Amino acid sequence: MTTTRRERIRETTLEEIISTAWKQIAEQGVPALSLRAIAREMGMTAPGLYRYYPSRDDLVTALIKDAFDSFTRHLETARDEAFDANHVEQYRAVCLAYYQWAVLNPSRYALIFGSPVPGYQMTEAAYASSRKGFLVLQNLIEKARAAGSIHPPADFPPLPPELVSRYESLRILGMPGDPVGTHIALATWSTLHGVTALMLYGYLEGFLSDQVEGFVLQMIDQLVMLFGFE
Amino acid sequence: MTTTRRERIRETTLEEIISTAWKQIAEQGVPALSLRAIAREMGMTAPGLYRYYPSRDDLVTALIKDAFDSFTRHLETARDEAFDANHVEQYRAVCLAYYQWAVLNPSRYALIFGSPVPGYQMTEAAYASSRKGFLVLQNLIEKARAAGSIHPPADFPPLPPELVSRYESLRILGMPGDPVGTHIALATWSTLHGVTALMLYGYLEGFLSDQVEGFVLQMIDQLVMLFGFE
DNA sequence: AAATATAGTGAACATCGTTTACATTATAAT
DNA sequence: ATTATAATGTAAACGATGTTCACTATATTT
């Protein structure tokens, strides 16, 4: 892994472009992201950026990958810090970390979980990054189940057979987890996304004001009860 | 309410602009919405549109209001069609209607619940429209509670006092509903939004393929159990 | 019939993403 | 050390965008 001087400089420039882009997204939003503005702020001209990213879309793809990596790392850190705790606490920690990352990185969250852009296709590398984040949640749930720490209540609505067989076929495709574990992970993910997205958009603030985090914690508690974490 | 000939023509043009805008949003997404393209398709020049909407942002605001109105009407229709049924079925019907409206109107859903744009402030009229949609859900839950059709399970996590008092102060501000009803409505809304948004972005399709609606129905069943609808 | 308000056009400005041709500079080869 | 080559950047230009301004044509009102 020898890196020449030129390669190091190139790497630095690549990073500077990304960080400048995030700065502008935070200030003006994704739609207003402008190559010319980035170049201006970096003290160079717009066409020069094309030596690094062949188009605006490719830059956005790089930003998406960057955001997913940060997101996944944050979840992993939360999981690792709760390593000594029991499964419920680990689950709670990762769920809360999901929300907190969004609070700390609203622009990044909006970019990867915001409105899809018709015609824009996400790179396979970016999709792989997205799965990595989800896997943190799914693996944790899987371990808790294997340890017998999850007992859904008696009146938990049974999964319809079509859904179960769909989950089964995922396992064949190499995904970890039994049907119930996969379902719990998907349901958790959906719920967290809903709360977080509504919060970021400002729809919850009108109702909850300074109690948004309290609401999120309550929602997590409800998930714990619903799935029978112990 | 006398309408002159000119006013009628103006009204027609206003509507044609909106419908042309939706057509383009459906084809190319919100970011690509172009005043010039709208004018072109309508057989006029771009500056002419400024007699109707003073800027692109004002047009977007009108689109948001239009989307919210359609959304609310759809929920109300679903509620009214299930008028004879019991409270659980009404709740199920409205929840499913939420998801189905998004499936039928992906562009509209993305516009009102997608990424927030920094610097863009929603009109009070648009916010009022958003509350109207939420109220359909909240009023329904409130009626079910008044009729004694909601009994959360014994191990339902108790609402923290700060959250309860926050809900209480909402009632003082003129919002209907007791704390528990408000909370159930918010929790339902968040969950539905999470499922729907992930579905529209395509994150769920990789897992669920043709079982997305089955997953949504399952999530609704879980909400019914979680809150103790009967 | 004259005065006025409304609707629309055409030209222009600043901005955007992107391409092309060209200059500069750092590395590699001789 | 000099030459060839590859990488990095610039300047100019194209077509597109939102928006403003000056102007014309039309419809309504007086």
Coordinates of C-alpha atoms (C1' of nucleotides) in Angstrom, one line a residue:
Chain A
M1 CA 0.0 0.0 0.0
T2 CA 2.5 2.6 -1.2
T3 CA 1.0 6.0 -1.6
T4 CA 2.8 8.5 -3.7
R5 CA 2.8 12.2 -2.9
R6 CA 0.4 12.9 -5.7
E7 CA -2.1 10.2 -4.5
R8 CA -2.0 11.8 -1.0
I9 CA -2.8 15.2 -2.3
R10 CA -5.6 13.8 -4.5
E11 CA -7.1 12.1 -1.5
T12 CA -7.0 15.3 0.4
T13 CA -8.7 17.2 -2.4
L14 CA -11.4 14.5 -2.6
E15 CA -12.1 14.9 1.1
E16 CA -12.1 18.6 0.9
I17 CA -14.7 18.5 -1.9
I18 CA -16.9 16.2 0.3
S19 CA -16.6 18.3 3.4
T20 CA -17.3 21.5 1.5
A21 CA -20.3 19.9 -0.1
W22 CA -21.7 18.9 3.4
K23 CA -21.1 22.5 4.6
Q24 CA -23.2 23.8 1.7
I25 CA -25.9 21.1 2.1
A26 CA -26.2 22.0 5.8
E27 CA -26.6 25.7 4.9
Q28 CA -28.9 25.5 1.8
G29 CA -30.1 21.9 1.4
V30 CA -29.4 19.2 -1.1
P31 CA -31.2 20.8 -4.1
A32 CA -29.1 23.9 -3.8
L33 CA -25.9 21.9 -3.9
S34 CA -23.8 23.6 -6.5
L35 CA -20.5 22.4 -8.1
R36 CA -19.6 26.0 -8.9
A37 CA -20.2 27.1 -5.4
I38 CA -18.0 24.3 -4.0
A39 CA -15.2 25.2 -6.4
R40 CA -15.5 28.9 -5.5
E41 CA -15.2 28.1 -1.8
M42 CA -12.2 25.9 -2.5
G43 CA -10.5 28.6 -4.6
M44 CA -10.7 26.8 -7.9
T45 CA -12.9 26.7 -11.0
A46 CA -15.8 24.4 -11.5
P47 CA -14.4 22.3 -14.4
G48 CA -11.5 21.3 -12.2
L49 CA -13.9 19.3 -10.0
Y50 CA -14.5 17.0 -12.9
R51 CA -11.1 15.5 -12.4
Y52 CA -12.4 14.2 -9.1
Y53 CA -16.1 13.5 -9.7
P54 CA -17.3 13.0 -13.3
S55 CA -20.7 14.6 -12.5
R56 CA -22.9 16.1 -9.9
D57 CA -24.7 12.8 -9.5
D58 CA -21.4 11.0 -8.8
L59 CA -20.6 13.5 -6.1
V60 CA -24.0 12.9 -4.5
T61 CA -23.4 9.2 -4.6
A62 CA -20.1 9.7 -2.8
L63 CA -22.0 11.8 -0.2
I64 CA -24.6 9.1 0.3
K65 CA -21.9 6.5 0.9
D66 CA -20.1 8.9 3.3
A67 CA -23.4 9.4 5.2
F68 CA -24.2 5.7 5.4
D69 CA -20.7 4.9 6.7
S70 CA -21.0 7.5 9.4
F71 CA -24.5 6.2 10.3
T72 CA -23.3 2.6 10.5
R73 CA -20.3 3.5 12.6
H74 CA -22.5 5.4 15.0
L75 CA -24.8 2.4 15.5
E76 CA -21.8 0.1 15.9
T77 CA -20.3 2.3 18.5
A78 CA -23.5 2.5 20.5
R79 CA -23.8 -1.3 20.4
D80 CA -20.2 -1.8 21.5
E81 CA -20.5 0.7 24.4
A82 CA -23.5 -1.3 25.6
F83 CA -21.7 -4.6 25.2
D84 CA -21.7 -5.5 28.9
A85 CA -25.4 -4.7 29.3
N86 CA -28.2 -7.2 28.7
H87 CA -30.0 -7.5 25.4
V88 CA -32.8 -5.1 26.1
E89 CA -30.4 -2.4 27.0
Q90 CA -28.4 -3.0 23.8
Y91 CA -31.5 -2.8 21.8
R92 CA -32.5 0.4 23.5
A93 CA -29.0 1.8 23.0
V94 CA -28.9 1.1 19.3
C95 CA -32.5 2.5 18.8
L96 CA -31.7 5.7 20.6
A97 CA -28.4 6.0 18.7
Y98 CA -30.4 5.9 15.4
Y99 CA -32.4 8.9 16.5
Q100 CA -29.5 10.7 17.9
W101 CA -27.4 10.4 14.8
A102 CA -30.2 12.0 12.9
V103 CA -30.3 14.9 15.3
L104 CA -26.6 15.4 15.0
N105 CA -26.5 14.9 11.3
P106 CA -29.8 16.2 9.9
S107 CA -28.4 17.0 6.4
R108 CA -26.9 13.5 6.1
Y109 CA -30.1 11.9 7.3
A110 CA -32.2 13.9 4.8
L111 CA -29.9 12.8 2.0
I112 CA -30.1 9.1 2.6
F113 CA -33.6 8.8 4.0
G114 CA -35.3 11.8 2.4
S115 CA -37.3 12.1 -0.8
P116 CA -36.1 9.7 -3.5
V117 CA -35.2 11.4 -6.8
P118 CA -36.9 9.8 -9.8
G119 CA -34.3 8.8 -12.3
Y120 CA -31.5 8.7 -9.8
Q121 CA -30.2 5.2 -9.2
M122 CA -28.3 4.5 -6.1
T123 CA -24.9 2.7 -6.5
E124 CA -24.6 -0.9 -5.4
A125 CA -21.8 0.2 -3.1
A126 CA -24.2 2.7 -1.5
Y127 CA -26.9 0.0 -1.1
A128 CA -24.4 -2.3 0.5
S129 CA -23.6 0.5 3.0
S130 CA -27.3 0.8 3.8
R131 CA -27.6 -2.9 4.5
K132 CA -24.6 -2.7 6.8
G133 CA -26.4 -0.2 9.1
F134 CA -29.5 -2.4 9.1
L135 CA -27.4 -5.5 9.9
V136 CA -26.3 -3.9 13.2
L137 CA -29.9 -3.9 14.3
Q138 CA -30.7 -7.3 12.8
N139 CA -27.7 -9.1 14.3
L140 CA -28.4 -7.7 17.7
I141 CA -32.0 -8.9 17.6
E142 CA -30.9 -12.3 16.3
K143 CA -28.5 -12.7 19.2
A144 CA -31.1 -11.7 21.7
R145 CA -33.5 -14.3 20.2
A146 CA -30.9 -17.0 20.2
A147 CA -30.3 -16.2 23.9
G148 CA -34.0 -16.5 24.6
S149 CA -34.5 -12.9 25.5
I150 CA -37.4 -12.3 23.2
H151 CA -40.9 -13.6 23.9
P152 CA -43.6 -11.8 22.0
P153 CA -46.9 -11.6 24.0
A154 CA -49.5 -14.2 23.6
D155 CA -51.8 -11.9 21.6
F156 CA -49.0 -10.7 19.2
P157 CA -50.6 -10.9 15.8
P158 CA -49.3 -14.0 13.9
L159 CA -47.2 -13.3 10.8
P160 CA -49.2 -14.2 7.6
P161 CA -47.7 -17.2 5.8
E162 CA -46.8 -15.2 2.7
L163 CA -44.7 -12.8 4.8
V164 CA -43.0 -15.7 6.6
S165 CA -42.1 -17.5 3.4
R166 CA -40.8 -14.2 2.0
Y167 CA -38.5 -13.9 5.1
E168 CA -37.5 -17.5 4.6
S169 CA -36.4 -16.9 1.1
L170 CA -34.2 -14.0 2.3
R171 CA -32.3 -16.4 4.5
I172 CA -31.7 -18.6 1.4
L173 CA -30.2 -15.5 -0.3
G174 CA -27.6 -15.4 2.5
M175 CA -29.3 -13.0 4.9
P176 CA -29.0 -13.8 8.6
G177 CA -31.9 -14.2 10.8
D178 CA -35.0 -16.3 11.1
P179 CA -38.4 -14.9 10.0
V180 CA -39.4 -13.4 13.3
G181 CA -36.0 -11.8 13.9
T182 CA -36.1 -10.3 10.4
H183 CA -39.6 -9.0 11.0
I184 CA -38.8 -7.4 14.3
A185 CA -35.7 -5.7 12.8
L186 CA -37.8 -4.3 9.9
A187 CA -40.6 -3.2 12.2
T188 CA -38.1 -1.5 14.5
W189 CA -36.4 0.2 11.6
S190 CA -39.6 1.5 10.2
T191 CA -40.8 2.9 13.5
L192 CA -37.5 4.6 14.2
H193 CA -37.5 6.1 10.7
G194 CA -41.0 7.4 11.1
V195 CA -40.4 9.1 14.4
T196 CA -37.1 10.5 13.2
A197 CA -38.3 11.8 9.9
L198 CA -41.3 13.5 11.3
M199 CA -39.1 15.1 13.9
L200 CA -36.6 16.4 11.3
Y201 CA -39.4 17.8 9.2
G202 CA -40.7 19.7 12.2
Y203 CA -44.1 18.0 12.3
L204 CA -43.5 16.7 15.8
E205 CA -42.2 19.9 17.3
G206 CA -45.5 21.6 17.2
F207 CA -47.0 18.8 19.3
L208 CA -44.0 17.9 21.5
S209 CA -41.8 21.0 21.7
D210 CA -39.0 20.0 24.1
Q211 CA -40.4 16.5 24.7
V212 CA -39.4 15.0 21.3
E213 CA -36.6 12.9 22.8
G214 CA -39.0 11.8 25.6
F215 CA -41.5 10.7 22.9
V216 CA -38.8 8.8 21.1
L217 CA -37.8 7.0 24.3
Q218 CA -41.5 6.1 24.9
M219 CA -41.7 4.7 21.4
I220 CA -38.7 2.5 22.1
D221 CA -40.2 1.3 25.3
Q222 CA -43.3 0.4 23.4
L223 CA -41.3 -1.6 20.9
V224 CA -39.6 -3.4 23.8
M225 CA -43.0 -4.3 25.2
L226 CA -44.5 -5.2 21.8
F227 CA -41.8 -7.7 20.9
G228 CA -41.4 -9.0 24.4
F229 CA -37.7 -8.1 25.0
E230 CA -36.5 -9.2 28.4
Chain B
M1 CA -69.9 35.0 -5.1
T2 CA -70.2 36.4 -8.6
T3 CA -67.5 35.2 -10.9
T4 CA -66.7 37.2 -14.0
R5 CA -65.6 35.6 -17.1
R6 CA -62.0 36.7 -16.5
E7 CA -62.0 35.3 -13.0
R8 CA -63.1 31.9 -14.3
I9 CA -60.4 31.8 -17.0
R10 CA -57.8 32.8 -14.4
E11 CA -59.0 30.0 -12.1
T12 CA -58.7 27.5 -15.0
T13 CA -55.1 28.7 -15.7
L14 CA -54.2 28.4 -12.0
E15 CA -55.4 24.8 -12.0
E16 CA -53.7 24.0 -15.3
I17 CA -50.4 25.2 -13.9
I18 CA -50.8 23.0 -10.9
S19 CA -51.7 19.9 -12.9
T20 CA -48.9 20.5 -15.3
A21 CA -46.5 20.8 -12.4
W22 CA -47.7 17.5 -10.9
K23 CA -47.2 15.8 -14.2
Q24 CA -43.6 17.0 -14.4
I25 CA -42.9 16.2 -10.7
A26 CA -44.2 12.6 -11.4
E27 CA -41.9 12.3 -14.3
Q28 CA -38.8 14.0 -13.1
G29 CA -39.1 14.7 -9.4
V30 CA -39.5 17.8 -7.3
P31 CA -35.9 19.2 -7.8
A32 CA -36.3 19.1 -11.6
L33 CA -39.6 21.1 -11.5
S34 CA -39.1 23.9 -13.9
L35 CA -41.2 27.0 -14.5
R36 CA -40.0 27.3 -18.1
A37 CA -40.9 23.6 -18.8
I38 CA -44.4 24.2 -17.4
A39 CA -44.8 27.3 -19.5
R40 CA -43.5 25.4 -22.6
E41 CA -46.0 22.6 -22.1
M42 CA -48.8 25.1 -21.6
G43 CA -47.8 26.9 -24.8
M44 CA -46.8 30.2 -23.2
T45 CA -43.6 31.8 -22.0
A46 CA -42.1 31.6 -18.5
P47 CA -42.5 35.2 -17.4
G48 CA -46.3 34.8 -18.0
L49 CA -46.5 32.4 -15.1
Y50 CA -45.4 35.2 -12.7
R51 CA -48.9 36.7 -13.2
Y52 CA -50.2 33.6 -11.3
Y53 CA -47.4 32.6 -8.9
P54 CA -44.9 35.3 -7.8
S55 CA -42.1 32.7 -7.6
R56 CA -41.2 29.1 -7.9
D57 CA -41.4 28.7 -4.1
D58 CA -45.0 30.1 -4.1
L59 CA -45.9 27.5 -6.7
V60 CA -44.4 24.7 -4.5
T61 CA -46.4 26.0 -1.6
A62 CA -49.6 25.8 -3.6
L63 CA -48.6 22.2 -4.6
I64 CA -48.1 21.3 -0.9
K65 CA -51.5 22.7 0.0
D66 CA -53.0 20.8 -2.9
A67 CA -51.3 17.6 -1.8
F68 CA -52.4 17.9 1.8
D69 CA -56.0 18.5 0.8
S70 CA -56.0 15.4 -1.4
F71 CA -54.4 13.4 1.5
T72 CA -57.0 14.6 4.0
R73 CA -59.9 13.9 1.7
H74 CA -58.6 10.4 1.2
L75 CA -58.5 9.7 4.9
E76 CA -61.9 11.2 5.4
T77 CA -63.4 9.0 2.7
A78 CA -61.9 5.9 4.2
R79 CA -63.3 6.8 7.6
D80 CA -66.7 7.5 6.2
E81 CA -66.8 4.3 4.2
A82 CA -66.1 2.4 7.4
F83 CA -68.7 4.3 9.4
D84 CA -70.9 1.3 10.1
A85 CA -68.0 -0.8 11.3
N86 CA -66.6 -0.9 14.8
H87 CA -63.8 1.3 16.0
V88 CA -61.0 -1.2 15.3
E89 CA -62.1 -1.5 11.7
Q90 CA -62.4 2.2 11.3
Y91 CA -58.9 2.6 12.7
R92 CA -57.6 -0.1 10.4
A93 CA -59.3 1.5 7.5
V94 CA -57.8 4.9 8.0
C95 CA -54.3 3.5 8.7
L96 CA -54.4 1.5 5.5
A97 CA -55.8 4.5 3.6
Y98 CA -52.7 6.5 4.7
Y99 CA -50.4 3.9 3.1
Q100 CA -52.6 3.5 0.0
W101 CA -52.7 7.2 -0.7
A102 CA -48.9 7.3 -0.7
V103 CA -48.8 4.4 -3.1
L104 CA -51.3 6.1 -5.4
N105 CA -49.6 9.5 -5.1
P106 CA -45.9 9.0 -4.5
S107 CA -44.9 12.4 -5.8
R108 CA -47.4 14.2 -3.6
Y109 CA -46.3 12.1 -0.6
A110 CA -42.6 12.9 -1.3
L111 CA -43.4 16.6 -1.5
I112 CA -45.2 16.9 1.8
F113 CA -43.3 14.2 3.9
G114 CA -39.9 14.1 2.1
S115 CA -36.7 16.0 2.8
P116 CA -37.2 19.3 4.4
V117 CA -35.5 22.1 2.5
P118 CA -33.5 24.4 4.7
G119 CA -34.6 28.0 4.4
Y120 CA -38.0 27.0 3.0
Q121 CA -40.8 27.9 5.4
M122 CA -44.2 26.3 5.1
T123 CA -47.1 28.6 4.9
E124 CA -49.5 28.7 7.8
A125 CA -52.3 27.6 5.5
A126 CA -50.3 24.5 4.5
Y127 CA -49.6 23.7 8.1
A128 CA -53.3 24.0 8.9
S129 CA -53.9 21.5 6.0
S130 CA -51.4 19.1 7.6
R131 CA -53.2 19.3 10.9
K132 CA -56.5 18.5 9.3
G133 CA -55.2 15.2 8.1
F134 CA -53.8 14.3 11.5
L135 CA -57.1 15.3 13.1
V136 CA -59.0 12.6 11.2
L137 CA -56.8 10.0 13.0
Q138 CA -56.9 11.7 16.3
N139 CA -60.7 12.3 16.4
L140 CA -61.3 8.7 15.5
I141 CA -59.0 7.5 18.3
E142 CA -60.7 9.9 20.7
K143 CA -64.2 8.5 19.8
A144 CA -63.0 5.0 20.3
R145 CA -61.6 5.9 23.7
A146 CA -64.8 7.6 24.7
A147 CA -66.7 4.5 23.7
G148 CA -64.3 2.4 25.9
S149 CA -62.9 0.5 22.9
I150 CA -59.3 1.1 23.9
H151 CA -57.6 -0.8 26.7
P152 CA -53.8 -0.8 26.6
P153 CA -52.3 -4.0 28.0
A154 CA -51.2 -4.1 31.6
D155 CA -47.5 -3.9 30.7
F156 CA -47.9 -1.0 28.4
P157 CA -45.0 1.4 29.3
P158 CA -46.5 4.3 31.3
L159 CA -46.2 7.7 29.7
P160 CA -43.5 9.9 31.5
P161 CA -45.1 12.8 33.4
E162 CA -43.3 15.4 31.3
L163 CA -44.8 14.0 28.2
V164 CA -48.3 13.8 29.8
S165 CA -48.1 17.5 30.8
R166 CA -47.0 18.4 27.4
Y167 CA -50.1 16.7 25.9
E168 CA -52.2 18.4 28.6
S169 CA -51.0 21.8 27.5
L170 CA -52.0 21.0 23.9
R171 CA -55.5 20.5 25.1
I172 CA -55.5 23.9 26.7
L173 CA -54.4 25.3 23.3
G174 CA -57.6 24.0 21.8
M175 CA -56.5 20.6 20.6
P176 CA -59.0 17.8 21.1
G177 CA -58.1 14.6 22.9
D178 CA -56.8 13.5 26.3
P179 CA -53.1 12.7 26.7
V180 CA -53.4 9.0 26.0
G181 CA -55.4 9.6 22.8
T182 CA -53.0 12.2 21.6
H183 CA -50.1 9.9 22.2
I184 CA -51.7 7.0 20.4
A185 CA -52.4 9.2 17.4
L186 CA -48.9 10.5 17.3
A187 CA -47.4 7.0 17.7
T188 CA -49.7 5.7 15.0
W189 CA -48.8 8.5 12.6
S190 CA -45.1 8.1 13.2
T191 CA -45.3 4.3 12.5
L192 CA -47.3 4.7 9.4
H193 CA -45.0 7.4 8.1
G194 CA -41.9 5.2 8.7
V195 CA -43.3 2.2 6.9
T196 CA -44.6 4.3 4.0
A197 CA -41.5 6.4 3.5
L198 CA -39.1 3.4 3.6
M199 CA -41.4 1.7 1.1
L200 CA -41.4 4.7 -1.3
Y201 CA -37.7 5.0 -1.1
G202 CA -37.3 1.4 -2.1
Y203 CA -35.6 0.2 1.0
L204 CA -38.3 -2.3 1.9
E205 CA -38.7 -3.7 -1.6
G206 CA -35.4 -5.5 -1.4
F207 CA -36.6 -7.3 1.7
L208 CA -40.3 -7.7 1.0
S209 CA -40.7 -7.6 -2.7
D210 CA -44.4 -8.2 -3.4
Q211 CA -45.2 -8.5 0.4
V212 CA -45.0 -4.8 1.2
E213 CA -48.7 -4.4 1.7
G214 CA -48.7 -7.6 3.8
F215 CA -46.1 -6.0 5.9
V216 CA -48.1 -2.8 6.3
L217 CA -51.2 -4.8 7.4
Q218 CA -49.1 -6.7 9.9
M219 CA -47.8 -3.4 11.3
I220 CA -51.3 -2.1 11.6
D221 CA -52.3 -5.3 13.5
Q222 CA -49.4 -4.7 15.8
L223 CA -50.6 -1.2 16.5
V224 CA -54.1 -2.5 17.3
M225 CA -52.6 -5.0 19.8
L226 CA -50.2 -2.5 21.3
F227 CA -52.8 0.0 22.1
G228 CA -55.5 -2.5 23.0
F229 CA -58.1 -1.7 20.4
E230 CA -61.2 -3.8 20.7
Chain C
dA1 C1' -65.1 55.9 -27.0
dA2 C1' -61.5 56.6 -23.7
dA3 C1' -59.2 55.0 -19.7
dT4 C1' -57.5 51.4 -17.2
dA5 C1' -56.5 47.0 -15.4
dT6 C1' -54.9 42.4 -16.9
dA7 C1' -52.3 38.9 -19.6
dG8 C1' -48.8 37.8 -22.2
dT9 C1' -44.2 38.5 -25.0
dG10 C1' -39.2 39.2 -25.8
dA11 C1' -34.9 40.6 -24.4
dA12 C1' -31.7 40.5 -20.8
dC13 C1' -29.0 39.1 -16.3
dA14 C1' -27.0 36.0 -13.3
dT15 C1' -26.6 31.4 -12.2
dC16 C1' -26.2 26.5 -13.0
dG17 C1' -24.0 21.7 -15.0
dT18 C1' -21.1 20.3 -18.5
dT19 C1' -17.8 20.1 -22.6
dT20 C1' -13.9 21.5 -25.2
dA21 C1' -9.4 23.3 -26.0
dC22 C1' -5.5 24.7 -23.9
dA23 C1' -1.8 25.7 -20.3
dT24 C1' 0.8 24.2 -16.4
dT25 C1' 2.9 21.2 -13.4
dA26 C1' 4.5 16.9 -11.3
dT27 C1' 6.1 12.3 -12.2
dA28 C1' 8.4 8.7 -15.2
dA29 C1' 11.5 7.2 -18.8
dT30 C1' 15.4 7.7 -21.3
Chain D
dA1 C1' 19.6 16.0 -16.9
dT2 C1' 16.5 16.1 -20.5
dT3 C1' 12.6 14.5 -22.6
dA4 C1' 8.1 12.3 -22.7
dT5 C1' 3.9 11.6 -20.4
dA6 C1' 0.3 11.8 -17.4
dA7 C1' -2.3 14.6 -14.0
dT8 C1' -4.3 18.9 -12.7
dG9 C1' -6.0 23.1 -13.5
dT10 C1' -8.0 27.2 -16.3
dA11 C1' -10.7 30.0 -19.8
dA12 C1' -14.3 30.2 -22.9
dA13 C1' -18.5 28.6 -24.5
dC14 C1' -23.3 26.0 -24.8
dG15 C1' -27.8 25.3 -23.3
dA16 C1' -30.5 25.4 -19.4
dT17 C1' -32.5 27.5 -15.2
dG18 C1' -35.3 31.5 -12.2
dT19 C1' -36.3 36.2 -12.4
dT20 C1' -36.8 41.2 -13.8
dC21 C1' -38.0 44.8 -17.0
dA22 C1' -39.9 47.2 -20.8
dC23 C1' -43.3 46.7 -23.8
dT24 C1' -47.7 45.2 -26.5
dA25 C1' -52.2 43.3 -27.0
dT26 C1' -56.5 42.3 -25.0
dA27 C1' -60.4 42.6 -22.0
dT28 C1' -63.0 45.2 -18.7
dT29 C1' -64.7 49.4 -16.7
dT30 C1' -65.9 54.2 -16.8

